[in-house]
Amino acid sequence: MNLSVNLPGLPMKNPVMPASGCFGFGKEFAKFYDLSQLGAIAIKATTVEARFGNPTPRVAETTAGMLNAIGLQNPGLDKVKEEELPWLEQFDVPILANVAGSTMEDYETAAKELSASPNVGALELNVSCPNVKVGGIAFGTDPELAAELTARVKKAATVPVYVKLSPNVADITAIAKAVEKAGADGLTMINTLLGMRIDLKTKKPILANTMGGLSGPAVKPVAIRMVYQVRQVTDLPIIGMGGIQSAEDVIEFLIAGADAVAVGTANFTDPFVCPSIIEELPQKLEEHEIHSLAELQRRAVAR
Amino acid sequence: MNLSVNLPGLPMKNPVMPASGCFGFGKEFAKFYDLSQLGAIAIKATTVEARFGNPTPRVAETTAGMLNAIGLQNPGLDKVKEEELPWLEQFDVPILANVAGSTMEDYETAAKELSASPNVGALELNVSCPNVKVGGIAFGTDPELAAELTARVKKAATVPVYVKLSPNVADITAIAKAVEKAGADGLTMINTLLGMRIDLKTKKPILANTMGGLSGPAVKPVAIRMVYQVRQVTDLPIIGMGGIQSAEDVIEFLIAGADAVAVGTANFTDPFVCPSIIEELPQKLEEHEIHSLAELQRRAVAR
Amino acid sequence: MKKEWLTVIECTPLAKGIYKMVLQGTMTEEMESPGQFVHIKTSAGTDPLLRRPISICDIDHTNNCFTILFRAEGKGTTELAAKKKGEQVDVLGPLGNGFPIEEAEAGESVVLVGGGIGVPPLYYLGKKLKEKGLHITSVLGFQDKETVFYEEEFKEIGDVVVATADGSYGISGFVTDAIQEKGLSFDWMYSCGPTPMLKALEASYPEARGYVSLEERMGCGIGACFACVCHLQDDPEGTSYKKICSDGPVFPLRKVVLS
Amino acid sequence: MKKEWLTVIECTPLAKGIYKMVLQGTMTEEMESPGQFVHIKTSAGTDPLLRRPISICDIDHTNNCFTILFRAEGKGTTELAAKKKGEQVDVLGPLGNGFPIEEAEAGESVVLVGGGIGVPPLYYLGKKLKEKGLHITSVLGFQDKETVFYEEEFKEIGDVVVATADGSYGISGFVTDAIQEKGLSFDWMYSCGPTPMLKALEASYPEARGYVSLEERMGCGIGACFACVCHLQDDPEGTSYKKICSDGPVFPLRKVVLS
Ligand SMILES: Cc1cc2nc3c(=O)[nH]c(=O)nc-3n(C[C@H](O)[C@H](O)[C@H](O)COP(=O)(O)OP(=O)(O)OC[C@H]3O[C@@H](n4cnc5c(N)ncnc54)[C@H](O)[C@@H]3O)c2cc1C
Ligand SMILES: Cc1cc2nc3c(=O)[nH]c(=O)nc-3n(C[C@H](O)[C@H](O)[C@H](O)COP(=O)(O)OP(=O)(O)OC[C@H]3O[C@@H](n4cnc5c(N)ncnc54)[C@H](O)[C@@H]3O)c2cc1C
Ligand SMILES: Cc1cc2nc3c(=O)[nH]c(=O)nc-3n(C[C@H](O)[C@H](O)[C@H](O)COP(=O)(O)O)c2cc1C
Ligand SMILES: Cc1cc2nc3c(=O)[nH]c(=O)nc-3n(C[C@H](O)[C@H](O)[C@H](O)COP(=O)(O)O)c2cc1C
Ligand code: FES
Ligand code: FES
């Protein structure tokens, strides 16, 4: 079965990519398998300046999920451009470069510079990271701000721009429509749900940052619902994510309305999860009598 | 250890009650244990007229959670007043009567009538049920509407009024502050997160209603976060809920800022869960060196 | 109605994907009416979270045991199938109301119509009806030859007609085809199986006396959550309802809306 | 670095809440440096979700086995403790960089300082250092008498001083108290244990040469998620960092900020 999906800036061999922040810049996973197998790679959020991120503990396990408050640790734009991206050029795989910042100018600068890298196929605007206190979060929950940022980044960027939506909103379709109008080429969703855990021994939050982003299988029903809702209001490409662990999960996202998917947390429990899913996908599609991905894509789920 | 908690309208022997909609009107659970053991009972949402609710399937399992779209099925105000509540009078336990409706007038009528029942200690305004298409949901996500409804119900009711907050919002503190200002005597939180699951065999949503409310352990980190956030902005009593399964979970909610808790979905997997938690609680509190509930309550979690 | 840890006495495959499990515990004492079910937590912890409703297929009061038959399909039933003899299982039951057999009289004839995994609850029912002196014909429908089970057991209580949808065994077609082909007549019809089958039976035998057992996705299994309600045929759009878990799962033919 | 299903050869309690597990598989071939760890999925499915990092305590290349010692405390380690001989466990490893022993020379003296569940990685290290001809003193700190483990094993490689916080066994107090009380001097210090202990060691022996092994809550365990970073002591507020999982868990004394 032909698994390829052609998304703006991302000619994907198959609809599966690792999610941003859950795959670093690929080096660690390249020790386990050939990254050229992947449909694309969403690299870790990049900011103009290097960031250390939040104090530790930065992760906490929850039932069927985890909280993280990494705080956008990254080596900064220059190092990503000069070291990480060139290293990834050895693989035949398009890169979705996740861009973050605290001001609109930051986003513009990073977007402009990253688009100039030969293997960056598209940008993913991280307007939804719940772990950064300045900016970040507000961009993702306010449709007007999100739209303005999208428009400005579109001007600065020379590759297609995907906006990564936050699930921490009352109406995800409002943001989706706003960024579409502002020129977004695609949507990726969902980022993490804001959550918290308390350590009974210390009576304090486990995360040094108090709150963090919830990911993993626990959030999948919320993600599926949001992809479905957004698919009703837009024809933009959607890269769906949230709790994917198996080929069945991928199919569920595709039926909900996604064109491709990203796998996050599952990379931590099984470093081979992406290639395993890619390998399993044709058989699982057949089992469910799906003869091409096109059959599913853009299909409104009517009942 | 003295486990009693005295909340407006609800003199509770202990901080544990079953959550609305997960315990019917108590009859089924009374076959398993004496309901007088409970701190309180939150009964099923009552609307002025009897409602059949949504078509089936109404529930779908998710990883560490479940979706429900019951659609507020209930026998209607008269029957609740004449049959269900009088039946509950045999137990020594205060009732928190959950009130729902599609118009403000509905809420007022139900609130007025239910407050007149002798064993109803307080009302719980269900402004957050994601399963009713008219009204309901909007009340819970718009601070102004929520405040107006609260003010009107306060006038109609003769017992304290708790407002049940929806987690499907960008800023839960805004709603909490709005209803506090409008006169709410307490808050209960969280209701279910809107979610969805698709059946790969049929390619359609499992729930006949397409979307439903996510509950169970999967949502606990979101609930803890919201209780914590709301505790920072109000001194109103908070009845916390979302994924509670054990005495440890109860303690986590109390530390986060709740004064008491409600247990929902766990009643389905273990009908004895409430009395078991109540029994275990003193020992678990001791294990964690908590010598009275008062120690925890209203304690801001500082780090 | 009890929540009890029962002991697995046997867990063996019967047919493709179909397992037989015998469970032992004092809960058995409360089991009388054929057609009740148990609600099983297939694993400790949250994965999967909910209990699984499974019909009681046979009861052995002497040994305080009962039998369930189930298809290992999703997560919960697959885990259940992996239990070994001697392990303990967390079970809530017996739940619901079984098949009434008071009205059926000795000498009358009964057809038991089972479809796939709807077959199990009919077995103990058949035994009870046979004890009462009724003539029993069991019409059992399966997908294909590989998924046929309990044919021999049903033969012990009467005549058996097996139909398979793909024609690989017995009569080719559905149970309704089989009843027609055999020209069966009966005083009572008791049935359990997929909804389309039950609907076809009600449509084909609008005058038949008897009972059907229904399935629905459940939350609590005890009548508290309103997950499993159905409309009544005499008030199909109204607010009257029955809960499948606690009012059913067995209802008189043509009582509730099959959907 | 492999992901492999390993076979449980042994799983036995050693002390109160402390278990010893021996695992067999080809992954063992890659284990060389003492102080590396493995990342274990304690159960299939999502409950619990994440792997658990556990240090390698001993390696038996002849039989392709290695030993881990762990405290069964939370959900994951409790499940691990329940594994039976012959069961398979999903393990990722060996991970991280162990204790460097190249610089230590025959005839020199070493103190191994272990606190509680930080003791295990020091054992294989001690064996290796003994092979090299160093004189070894192990200072092992525990909560109380009931949680003391591996004292005999450490005695086979050198002198052993045990301290318990409640004084119920050995020297009363912390490992630092024990080192002082015994007036130990050493050329090398290798340590693993709770952060306050490591901090106290760095403060008490600001000139000591040696290494510490750190713990932190982990996501991936392989360096991809940035959950486990720490600052460097020469840039405590800056952007330079080390990842405990892939740069560590072992670092030279005074290299990284202990927090
Ligand atoms: C009263 C009653 C009696 C039953 N008796 C039997 C029996 O004797 N033998 C047997 O094999 N099966 C029986 N079933 C069906 C059985 O409950 C389901 O096959 C089973 O719950 C599926 O679980 P799973 O883990 O395989 O599937 P999953 O897909 O993991 O299940 C996910 C969720 O959906 C629910 N679900 C899925 N299919 C069904 C279904 N058909 N009916 C109700 N809930 C469902 C599950 O209970 C669970 O909550 C009965 C159902 C009911 C309501
Ligand atoms: C490099 C390294 C080596 C270790 N070696 C050993 C060893 O040899 N023996 C041993 O008993 N323990 C060791 N630990 C600690 C061990 O990883 C934790 O005790 C264990 O993860 C706790 O899991 P749980 O299921 O008991 O607790 P839970 O409370 O269920 O754990 C919840 C989450 O918190 C994490 N967590 C909790 N405590 C710790 C901790 N102290 N360190 C890291 N993560 C934690 C868990 O991994 C899990 O993700 C080591 C830790 C690290 C980082
Ligand atoms: C440890 C961790 C770090 C993450 N970092 C980023 C990030 O830098 N940028 C971003 O857009 N999303 C980040 N995410 C969110 C994921 O890309 C993804 O949206 C989310 O985890 C849901 O998918 P999952 O459930 O498959 O993990 C991070 C998630 C995790 C768990
Ligand atoms: C089947 C079901 C029905 C519910 N019905 C109601 C309801 O009628 N009114 C209400 O306010 N909340 C209702 N809820 C929400 C619960 O009261 C509770 O807020 C939520 O389930 C979170 O708690 P839990 O995770 O412990 O279940 C319902 C939840 C479930 C699972
Ligand atoms: S399953 Fe809860 S009422 Fe039937
Ligand atoms: S645990 Fe992921 S980088 Fe160390």
Short mmCIF file of N, CA and C and ligand atoms in Angstrom, two decimals, chain B residues 59-62 197 201 206, chain C residues 17-19 35-39 42 48-57 68-79 95 117-121 149 192 213-219 228 244-245 248-249, ligand 1:
data_model
loop_
_atom_site.label_atom_id
_atom_site.label_comp_id
_atom_site.label_asym_id
_atom_site.label_seq_id
_atom_site.Cartn_x
_atom_site.Cartn_y
_atom_site.Cartn_z
N VAL B 59 -21.45 5.16 26.65
CA VAL B 59 -20.13 5.15 27.29
C VAL B 59 -19.11 4.49 26.36
N ALA B 60 -17.88 4.90 26.50
CA ALA B 60 -16.78 4.27 25.76
C ALA B 60 -15.57 4.30 26.66
N GLU B 61 -14.90 3.18 26.71
CA GLU B 61 -13.69 3.12 27.53
C GLU B 61 -12.54 3.81 26.80
N THR B 62 -11.69 4.48 27.55
CA THR B 62 -10.46 5.03 26.98
C THR B 62 -9.31 4.59 27.89
N ARG B 197 -13.95 9.06 20.92
CA ARG B 197 -13.25 7.87 20.44
C ARG B 197 -13.93 7.37 19.18
N LYS B 201 -13.73 -0.33 13.45
CA LYS B 201 -14.54 -1.22 12.63
C LYS B 201 -15.58 -0.45 11.83
N ILE B 206 -17.62 6.04 18.71
CA ILE B 206 -18.28 4.99 19.49
C ILE B 206 -19.55 5.53 20.12
N GLY C 17 -10.83 -18.26 19.04
CA GLY C 17 -11.06 -17.05 19.82
C GLY C 17 -12.05 -17.19 20.96
N ILE C 18 -12.61 -18.37 21.13
CA ILE C 18 -13.64 -18.56 22.16
C ILE C 18 -13.07 -19.35 23.33
N TYR C 19 -13.30 -18.85 24.52
CA TYR C 19 -12.76 -19.49 25.73
C TYR C 19 -13.86 -19.88 26.69
N GLY C 35 -29.46 -16.71 32.64
CA GLY C 35 -29.45 -15.49 31.82
C GLY C 35 -28.91 -14.28 32.56
N GLN C 36 -28.57 -14.46 33.84
CA GLN C 36 -27.91 -13.35 34.53
C GLN C 36 -26.47 -13.24 34.05
N PHE C 37 -25.82 -12.17 34.47
CA PHE C 37 -24.43 -12.02 34.03
C PHE C 37 -23.55 -11.61 35.21
N VAL C 38 -22.24 -11.65 34.97
CA VAL C 38 -21.28 -11.16 35.96
C VAL C 38 -20.48 -10.03 35.31
N HIS C 39 -19.91 -9.19 36.13
CA HIS C 39 -19.17 -8.05 35.64
C HIS C 39 -17.74 -8.23 36.15
N THR C 42 -10.88 -7.45 34.55
CA THR C 42 -9.97 -8.42 33.96
C THR C 42 -8.53 -8.23 34.41
N PRO C 48 -7.15 -2.56 31.28
CA PRO C 48 -8.22 -1.61 31.04
C PRO C 48 -8.94 -1.21 32.32
N LEU C 49 -9.70 -0.14 32.24
CA LEU C 49 -10.30 0.43 33.44
C LEU C 49 -11.61 -0.25 33.84
N LEU C 50 -12.48 -0.44 32.88
CA LEU C 50 -13.85 -0.87 33.21
C LEU C 50 -13.97 -2.39 33.31
N ARG C 51 -15.03 -2.80 34.00
CA ARG C 51 -15.35 -4.22 34.05
C ARG C 51 -15.94 -4.67 32.71
N ARG C 52 -15.97 -5.97 32.51
CA ARG C 52 -16.54 -6.55 31.30
C ARG C 52 -17.73 -7.42 31.66
N PRO C 53 -18.89 -7.15 31.08
CA PRO C 53 -20.06 -7.98 31.36
C PRO C 53 -20.02 -9.29 30.56
N ILE C 54 -20.19 -10.40 31.26
CA ILE C 54 -20.17 -11.72 30.61
C ILE C 54 -21.31 -12.56 31.21
N SER C 55 -22.05 -13.21 30.34
CA SER C 55 -23.19 -14.00 30.79
C SER C 55 -22.76 -15.27 31.52
N ILE C 56 -23.60 -15.69 32.42
CA ILE C 56 -23.39 -16.97 33.09
C ILE C 56 -23.93 -18.05 32.15
N CYS C 57 -23.09 -19.02 31.84
CA CYS C 57 -23.45 -20.04 30.85
C CYS C 57 -23.94 -21.31 31.53
N ILE C 68 -18.40 -19.48 32.32
CA ILE C 68 -18.66 -18.42 31.35
C ILE C 68 -17.95 -18.81 30.06
N LEU C 69 -18.51 -18.38 28.94
CA LEU C 69 -17.87 -18.57 27.64
C LEU C 69 -17.71 -17.19 27.05
N PHE C 70 -16.56 -16.92 26.50
CA PHE C 70 -16.39 -15.56 25.96
C PHE C 70 -15.45 -15.55 24.78
N ARG C 71 -15.60 -14.51 24.00
CA ARG C 71 -14.71 -14.31 22.86
C ARG C 71 -13.60 -13.37 23.28
N ALA C 72 -12.36 -13.79 23.12
CA ALA C 72 -11.21 -12.93 23.42
C ALA C 72 -10.99 -12.04 22.22
N GLU C 73 -11.34 -10.78 22.40
CA GLU C 73 -11.28 -9.90 21.23
C GLU C 73 -10.49 -8.65 21.57
N GLY C 74 -11.04 -7.82 22.45
CA GLY C 74 -10.37 -6.59 22.85
C GLY C 74 -9.42 -6.87 23.99
N LYS C 75 -9.02 -5.80 24.63
CA LYS C 75 -8.01 -5.86 25.68
C LYS C 75 -8.47 -6.68 26.89
N GLY C 76 -9.67 -6.40 27.34
CA GLY C 76 -10.12 -7.03 28.58
C GLY C 76 -10.33 -8.53 28.41
N THR C 77 -11.03 -8.92 27.37
CA THR C 77 -11.30 -10.34 27.20
C THR C 77 -10.03 -11.11 26.84
N THR C 78 -9.09 -10.45 26.18
CA THR C 78 -7.82 -11.12 25.89
C THR C 78 -7.07 -11.41 27.19
N GLU C 79 -7.12 -10.44 28.09
CA GLU C 79 -6.47 -10.67 29.39
C GLU C 79 -7.17 -11.75 30.18
N LEU C 95 -25.60 -10.38 38.30
CA LEU C 95 -26.29 -9.13 37.99
C LEU C 95 -27.45 -9.36 37.03
N ILE C 117 -21.63 -15.12 20.19
CA ILE C 117 -21.32 -15.07 21.60
C ILE C 117 -22.59 -14.81 22.45
N GLY C 118 -23.76 -14.81 21.76
CA GLY C 118 -25.04 -14.78 22.45
C GLY C 118 -25.50 -16.18 22.85
N VAL C 119 -24.79 -17.18 22.40
CA VAL C 119 -25.18 -18.57 22.70
C VAL C 119 -25.07 -18.92 24.19
N PRO C 120 -24.00 -18.49 24.88
CA PRO C 120 -23.77 -19.01 26.23
C PRO C 120 -24.95 -18.94 27.21
N PRO C 121 -25.64 -17.79 27.36
CA PRO C 121 -26.67 -17.75 28.41
C PRO C 121 -27.82 -18.71 28.16
N PHE C 149 -19.19 -23.48 18.73
CA PHE C 149 -18.87 -24.07 20.03
C PHE C 149 -20.14 -24.55 20.72
N CYS C 192 -30.76 -14.86 22.30
CA CYS C 192 -29.70 -13.91 22.64
C CYS C 192 -28.72 -13.88 21.48
N SER C 213 -32.41 -11.54 25.23
CA SER C 213 -31.39 -10.95 26.12
C SER C 213 -30.56 -9.98 25.30
N LEU C 214 -30.37 -8.77 25.84
CA LEU C 214 -29.70 -7.70 25.10
C LEU C 214 -28.30 -7.41 25.61
N GLU C 215 -27.54 -6.75 24.75
CA GLU C 215 -26.21 -6.26 25.13
C GLU C 215 -26.15 -4.76 24.93
N GLU C 216 -25.38 -4.12 25.74
CA GLU C 216 -25.11 -2.70 25.53
C GLU C 216 -23.81 -2.37 26.26
N ARG C 217 -23.12 -1.35 25.79
CA ARG C 217 -21.92 -0.92 26.51
C ARG C 217 -22.32 -0.42 27.89
N MET C 218 -21.63 -0.89 28.90
CA MET C 218 -22.01 -0.60 30.27
C MET C 218 -20.96 0.19 31.02
N GLY C 219 -21.44 0.96 31.98
CA GLY C 219 -20.54 1.58 32.94
C GLY C 219 -20.55 0.72 34.19
N CYS C 228 -26.89 2.22 29.93
CA CYS C 228 -27.37 1.08 29.16
C CYS C 228 -28.89 1.07 28.97
N ILE C 244 -30.70 -2.00 30.76
CA ILE C 244 -30.37 -3.36 30.37
C ILE C 244 -29.66 -4.10 31.50
N CYS C 245 -28.83 -3.41 32.25
CA CYS C 245 -28.06 -4.12 33.28
C CYS C 245 -28.92 -4.57 34.45
N GLY C 248 -32.91 -5.61 32.77
CA GLY C 248 -32.66 -6.75 31.89
C GLY C 248 -31.56 -7.58 32.47
N PRO C 249 -30.69 -8.18 31.68
CA PRO C 249 -30.60 -8.02 30.22
C PRO C 249 -31.72 -8.71 29.45
C1 LIG E 1 -25.27 -8.52 29.51
C2 LIG E 1 -24.12 -8.89 28.63
C3 LIG E 1 -23.72 -10.19 28.54
C4 LIG E 1 -22.64 -10.54 27.74
N1 LIG E 1 -22.26 -11.85 27.69
C5 LIG E 1 -21.19 -12.21 26.98
C6 LIG E 1 -20.74 -13.55 26.96
O1 LIG E 1 -21.30 -14.41 27.60
N2 LIG E 1 -19.64 -13.85 26.23
C7 LIG E 1 -18.97 -12.87 25.51
O2 LIG E 1 -17.98 -13.20 24.88
N3 LIG E 1 -19.39 -11.62 25.49
C8 LIG E 1 -20.47 -11.26 26.21
N4 LIG E 1 -20.88 -9.94 26.19
C9 LIG E 1 -20.11 -9.00 25.40
C10 LIG E 1 -18.86 -8.62 26.15
O3 LIG E 1 -19.21 -7.84 27.28
C11 LIG E 1 -17.91 -7.80 25.28
O4 LIG E 1 -17.49 -8.59 24.22
C12 LIG E 1 -16.70 -7.34 26.05
O5 LIG E 1 -17.06 -6.38 27.03
C13 LIG E 1 -15.68 -6.72 25.15
O6 LIG E 1 -14.55 -6.44 25.91
P1 LIG E 1 -13.12 -6.44 25.22
O7 LIG E 1 -12.14 -6.20 26.29
O8 LIG E 1 -12.97 -7.64 24.38
O9 LIG E 1 -13.24 -5.27 24.17
P2 LIG E 1 -12.79 -3.77 24.18
O10 LIG E 1 -12.92 -3.28 22.81
O11 LIG E 1 -11.50 -3.58 24.88
O12 LIG E 1 -13.92 -3.09 25.05
C14 LIG E 1 -13.95 -1.71 25.24
C15 LIG E 1 -15.20 -1.34 26.01
O13 LIG E 1 -16.36 -1.58 25.25
C16 LIG E 1 -17.20 -2.49 25.88
N5 LIG E 1 -17.77 -3.40 24.87
C17 LIG E 1 -17.20 -3.76 23.70
N6 LIG E 1 -18.02 -4.61 23.05
C18 LIG E 1 -19.12 -4.77 23.81
C19 LIG E 1 -20.32 -5.53 23.68
N7 LIG E 1 -20.54 -6.29 22.64
N8 LIG E 1 -21.23 -5.45 24.68
C20 LIG E 1 -21.02 -4.68 25.77
N9 LIG E 1 -19.90 -3.95 25.93
C21 LIG E 1 -18.96 -3.99 24.98
C22 LIG E 1 -16.33 -3.21 26.88
O14 LIG E 1 -17.08 -3.75 27.95
C23 LIG E 1 -15.41 -2.12 27.30
O15 LIG E 1 -16.01 -1.25 28.22
C24 LIG E 1 -21.96 -9.57 26.99
C25 LIG E 1 -22.36 -8.23 27.08
C26 LIG E 1 -23.44 -7.87 27.88
C27 LIG E 1 -23.84 -6.46 27.97
#
